[in-house]
Short mmCIF file of C-alpha atoms and ligand atoms in Angstrom, two decimals:
data_model
loop_
_atom_site.label_atom_id
_atom_site.label_comp_id
_atom_site.label_asym_id
_atom_site.label_seq_id
_atom_site.Cartn_x
_atom_site.Cartn_y
_atom_site.Cartn_z
CA UNK A 7 0.00 0.00 0.00
CA UNK A 8 1.28 3.46 -0.90
CA UNK A 9 1.54 5.91 2.00
CA UNK A 10 1.17 9.67 1.83
CA UNK A 11 3.55 11.31 4.31
CA UNK A 12 2.66 14.89 5.27
CA UNK A 13 5.83 16.96 5.62
CA UNK A 14 5.62 18.99 8.82
CA UNK A 15 7.93 21.61 7.30
CA UNK A 16 4.84 23.19 5.77
CA UNK A 17 2.68 22.84 8.90
CA UNK A 18 2.00 25.66 11.34
CA UNK A 19 4.88 25.36 13.83
CA UNK A 20 2.94 27.37 16.40
CA UNK A 21 0.15 24.78 16.24
CA UNK A 22 2.02 21.63 15.36
CA UNK A 23 -0.09 19.40 17.64
CA UNK A 24 -3.30 20.56 15.92
CA UNK A 25 -1.88 19.94 12.46
CA UNK A 26 -0.68 16.46 13.50
CA UNK A 27 -4.14 15.65 14.89
CA UNK A 28 -5.67 16.71 11.57
CA UNK A 29 -3.34 14.35 9.71
CA UNK A 30 -4.29 11.53 12.07
CA UNK A 31 -7.94 12.20 11.30
CA UNK A 32 -7.13 12.08 7.59
CA UNK A 33 -5.83 8.54 8.11
CA UNK A 34 -2.08 8.84 7.50
CA UNK A 35 0.25 6.41 9.22
CA UNK A 36 3.54 8.26 8.78
CA UNK A 37 4.79 11.82 9.23
CA UNK A 38 7.86 13.31 7.52
CA UNK A 39 10.16 15.54 9.60
CA UNK A 40 12.80 17.66 7.83
CA UNK A 41 16.01 18.45 9.69
CA UNK A 42 18.25 21.09 8.07
CA UNK A 43 21.53 22.45 9.40
CA UNK A 44 22.31 25.54 7.30
CA UNK A 45 25.43 23.78 5.95
CA UNK A 46 24.37 20.83 3.85
CA UNK A 47 21.34 22.84 2.74
CA UNK A 48 20.85 26.61 2.89
CA UNK A 49 18.13 26.53 5.53
CA UNK A 50 17.61 25.73 9.21
CA UNK A 51 14.67 23.90 10.71
CA UNK A 52 14.36 21.95 13.92
CA UNK A 53 16.31 19.76 16.31
CA UNK A 54 15.84 16.80 18.65
CA UNK A 55 13.70 18.64 21.27
CA UNK A 56 11.02 19.26 18.67
CA UNK A 57 11.02 15.59 17.61
CA UNK A 58 10.74 14.67 21.29
CA UNK A 59 7.69 16.91 21.65
CA UNK A 60 6.11 15.49 18.48
CA UNK A 61 6.73 11.97 19.81
CA UNK A 62 4.70 12.80 22.91
CA UNK A 63 1.59 13.75 20.95
CA UNK A 64 1.43 11.02 18.30
CA UNK A 65 1.96 7.30 17.72
CA UNK A 66 2.37 7.76 13.96
CA UNK A 67 5.63 6.60 12.42
CA UNK A 68 8.12 9.47 12.47
CA UNK A 69 10.23 9.56 9.32
CA UNK A 70 13.16 11.89 9.99
CA UNK A 71 15.00 13.23 6.92
CA UNK A 72 18.45 14.50 7.89
CA UNK A 73 19.73 17.21 5.54
CA UNK A 74 22.82 17.77 7.67
CA UNK A 75 26.55 17.23 7.34
CA UNK A 76 26.99 15.71 10.82
CA UNK A 77 24.60 12.80 10.24
CA UNK A 78 26.71 10.30 12.22
CA UNK A 79 26.69 12.52 15.26
CA UNK A 80 23.00 13.38 15.28
CA UNK A 81 21.21 10.28 13.92
CA UNK A 82 21.35 8.51 17.33
CA UNK A 83 20.14 11.68 19.06
CA UNK A 84 17.07 11.84 16.82
CA UNK A 85 16.39 8.13 17.37
CA UNK A 86 16.60 8.69 21.12
CA UNK A 87 14.15 11.60 20.67
CA UNK A 88 11.64 9.27 19.02
CA UNK A 89 12.42 8.87 15.32
CA UNK A 90 11.27 5.48 13.95
CA UNK A 91 13.23 5.81 10.75
CA UNK A 92 16.09 8.08 9.76
CA UNK A 93 17.39 8.89 6.30
CA UNK A 94 20.79 10.35 5.48
CA UNK A 95 22.09 11.84 2.25
CA UNK A 96 24.52 9.85 0.15
CA UNK A 97 26.20 13.18 -0.65
CA UNK A 98 26.82 13.94 3.03
CA UNK A 99 28.04 10.53 4.21
CA UNK A 100 31.52 9.34 3.20
CA UNK A 101 31.07 6.15 5.25
CA UNK A 102 27.55 5.37 4.14
CA UNK A 103 27.69 1.64 4.88
CA UNK A 104 28.77 2.35 8.45
CA UNK A 105 26.19 5.11 8.92
CA UNK A 106 23.28 2.92 7.76
CA UNK A 107 24.38 0.04 9.98
CA UNK A 108 24.70 2.41 12.94
CA UNK A 109 21.13 3.69 12.44
CA UNK A 110 19.83 0.11 12.33
CA UNK A 111 21.80 -0.86 15.41
CA UNK A 112 20.25 2.10 17.25
CA UNK A 113 16.86 0.53 16.54
CA UNK A 114 15.52 2.58 13.61
CA UNK A 115 14.97 1.87 9.94
CA UNK A 116 17.80 3.31 7.83
CA UNK A 117 17.18 5.25 4.65
CA UNK A 118 19.54 6.70 2.09
CA UNK A 119 18.67 9.86 0.14
CA UNK A 120 19.88 11.03 -3.26
CA UNK A 121 19.67 14.58 -4.60
CA UNK A 122 18.25 15.19 -8.09
CA UNK A 123 21.79 15.31 -9.53
CA UNK A 124 22.98 12.07 -7.93
CA UNK A 125 22.57 8.91 -10.02
CA UNK A 126 21.04 5.68 -8.70
CA UNK A 127 24.37 4.00 -9.47
CA UNK A 128 25.88 5.84 -6.47
CA UNK A 129 23.78 3.50 -4.28
CA UNK A 130 24.94 0.28 -5.89
CA UNK A 131 26.74 -1.03 -2.82
CA UNK A 132 24.08 -0.15 -0.22
CA UNK A 133 20.86 -1.34 -1.87
CA UNK A 134 20.94 -4.64 0.00
CA UNK A 135 21.53 -2.86 3.28
CA UNK A 136 19.20 0.17 3.21
CA UNK A 137 15.63 -0.22 4.46
CA UNK A 138 14.51 2.53 2.12
CA UNK A 139 15.75 4.85 -0.60
CA UNK A 140 14.53 8.43 -0.77
CA UNK A 141 14.69 10.01 -4.21
CA UNK A 142 14.59 13.81 -3.91
CA UNK A 143 12.33 15.28 -6.57
CA UNK A 144 13.44 18.84 -5.73
CA UNK A 145 16.80 20.18 -4.58
CA UNK A 146 16.59 19.91 -0.79
CA UNK A 147 16.28 22.95 1.44
CA UNK A 148 12.82 24.38 0.95
CA UNK A 149 9.19 23.41 0.62
CA UNK A 150 7.03 24.58 -2.22
CA UNK A 151 9.43 23.95 -5.12
CA UNK A 152 8.59 22.57 -8.52
CA UNK A 153 8.68 18.81 -9.09
CA UNK A 154 11.66 17.69 -11.21
CA UNK A 155 10.26 15.10 -13.61
CA UNK A 156 13.56 13.44 -14.51
CA UNK A 157 13.65 11.98 -10.99
CA UNK A 158 10.78 9.64 -11.96
CA UNK A 159 13.27 7.72 -14.11
CA UNK A 160 15.40 7.09 -11.04
CA UNK A 161 12.38 5.71 -9.18
CA UNK A 162 11.65 3.44 -12.15
CA UNK A 163 15.26 2.24 -12.18
CA UNK A 164 15.15 1.49 -8.45
CA UNK A 165 11.85 -0.38 -8.77
CA UNK A 166 13.27 -2.46 -11.66
CA UNK A 167 16.38 -3.15 -9.67
CA UNK A 168 14.31 -4.26 -6.68
CA UNK A 169 12.27 -6.65 -8.86
CA UNK A 170 15.33 -8.24 -10.45
CA UNK A 171 17.43 -8.53 -7.29
CA UNK A 172 14.83 -9.53 -4.74
CA UNK A 173 15.94 -6.64 -2.51
CA UNK A 174 13.29 -5.31 -0.15
CA UNK A 175 14.01 -1.58 0.23
CA UNK A 176 11.03 0.78 0.04
CA UNK A 177 11.10 3.73 -2.36
CA UNK A 178 10.24 7.22 -1.10
CA UNK A 179 9.89 10.46 -3.09
CA UNK A 180 10.09 13.95 -1.62
CA UNK A 181 9.47 17.37 -3.12
CA UNK A 182 6.88 19.00 -5.33
CA UNK A 183 4.32 16.21 -4.97
CA UNK A 184 0.59 16.87 -4.92
CA UNK A 185 -2.70 15.60 -6.38
CA UNK A 186 -1.54 16.50 -9.90
CA UNK A 187 1.49 14.21 -9.99
CA UNK A 188 1.01 11.59 -7.23
CA UNK A 189 -0.18 9.04 -9.81
CA UNK A 190 3.02 9.49 -11.85
CA UNK A 191 5.13 8.88 -8.75
CA UNK A 192 3.18 5.75 -7.78
CA UNK A 193 3.21 4.31 -11.31
CA UNK A 194 7.00 4.81 -11.38
CA UNK A 195 7.28 2.69 -8.21
CA UNK A 196 7.06 5.11 -5.28
CA UNK A 197 5.82 3.49 -2.02
CA UNK A 198 6.02 6.52 0.28
CA UNK A 199 5.12 9.94 -1.11
CA UNK A 200 6.06 13.00 0.95
CA UNK A 201 3.99 16.15 0.48
CA UNK A 202 4.24 19.43 2.34
CA UNK A 203 2.91 22.58 0.73
CA UNK A 204 0.33 20.80 -1.41
CA UNK A 205 -1.28 19.52 1.82
CA UNK A 206 -0.78 22.27 4.39
CA UNK A 207 -1.06 25.06 1.82
CA UNK A 208 -4.43 23.80 0.63
CA UNK A 209 -7.77 25.07 1.84
CA UNK A 210 -8.64 21.77 3.49
CA UNK A 211 -5.54 19.69 4.31
CA UNK A 212 -7.55 16.64 5.43
CA UNK A 213 -9.45 16.47 2.16
CA UNK A 214 -6.24 16.94 0.17
CA UNK A 215 -4.61 14.00 1.97
CA UNK A 216 -7.63 11.80 1.36
CA UNK A 217 -7.68 12.79 -2.29
CA UNK A 218 -4.00 11.93 -2.67
CA UNK A 219 -4.53 8.59 -0.90
CA UNK A 220 -7.36 7.80 -3.32
CA UNK A 221 -5.30 8.80 -6.38
CA UNK A 222 -2.42 6.67 -5.07
CA UNK A 223 -4.73 3.66 -4.61
CA UNK A 224 -6.01 3.98 -8.17
CA UNK A 225 -2.47 4.28 -9.54
CA UNK A 226 -1.37 1.24 -7.51
CA UNK A 227 -4.10 -0.81 -9.13
CA UNK A 228 -2.70 0.14 -12.55
CA UNK A 229 0.84 -0.66 -11.40
CA UNK A 230 -0.17 -4.12 -10.16
C1 DX5 B 326 12.67 19.71 1.01
C2 DX5 B 326 12.15 18.79 2.07
C3 DX5 B 326 10.77 18.33 1.81
C4 DX5 B 326 9.74 19.42 1.79
C5 DX5 B 326 8.80 19.09 0.68
O1 DX5 B 326 14.00 19.93 1.19
O2 DX5 B 326 12.97 17.65 2.18
O3 DX5 B 326 10.37 17.28 2.69
O4 DX5 B 326 9.02 19.56 2.98
O5 DX5 B 326 7.93 20.12 0.54
P1 DX5 B 326 6.97 20.23 -0.73
O6 DX5 B 326 6.06 19.06 -0.70
O7 DX5 B 326 6.27 21.53 -0.49
O8 DX5 B 326 7.84 20.26 -1.95
ZN1 ZN B 327 12.16 15.91 3.31
#
């Protein structure tokens, strides 16, 4: 089943608990949390205390996306704060194999992320190890950017690779997704679709989530 993951980056940070409750009512099972350090990406967001506070108000799976250079240092801190799964950028991790194993040994699922300019081939040696692969469909750093269509080919390549190898990693997409292109992402092979501004920037976020879930279900039927 394809999951829609609301990205809290576009939620109202002064009323985060309310926005999370709305997403629970809409029926999501996972939330996406963006961590930015002002070095790896030109923006700053939130740290472990915020994840700890989120953890206290929801049982939903917390998917923490680290856009930071010091991933090895902070991944365990975010897991301790309540992250269920943590993804790190291939571009930021020189010892990717070690980093992914460390995340798993700390008790979380380990994901690896690639920027729009990074080829799938850069992941060749970690596809058996990673629990999930996150294909960025915008350049990371900000919500509300335009979807980069060439990234669909990378999702297709990963899905083909998964079929032929018997690997079990899930495929996540992040950036510029909304009702207009969710079907394209799902048909390409996306299992987890992150969406921020298209949900929280819409008039009725709950309805938008439900609409995206429905469109994803229909596209899954075509895929199968
Ligand atoms: C971008 C973040 C995304 C962001 C997506 O760097 O990783 O998770 O919240 O936002 P939208 O859906 O608005 O592109
Ligand atoms: Zn993200």
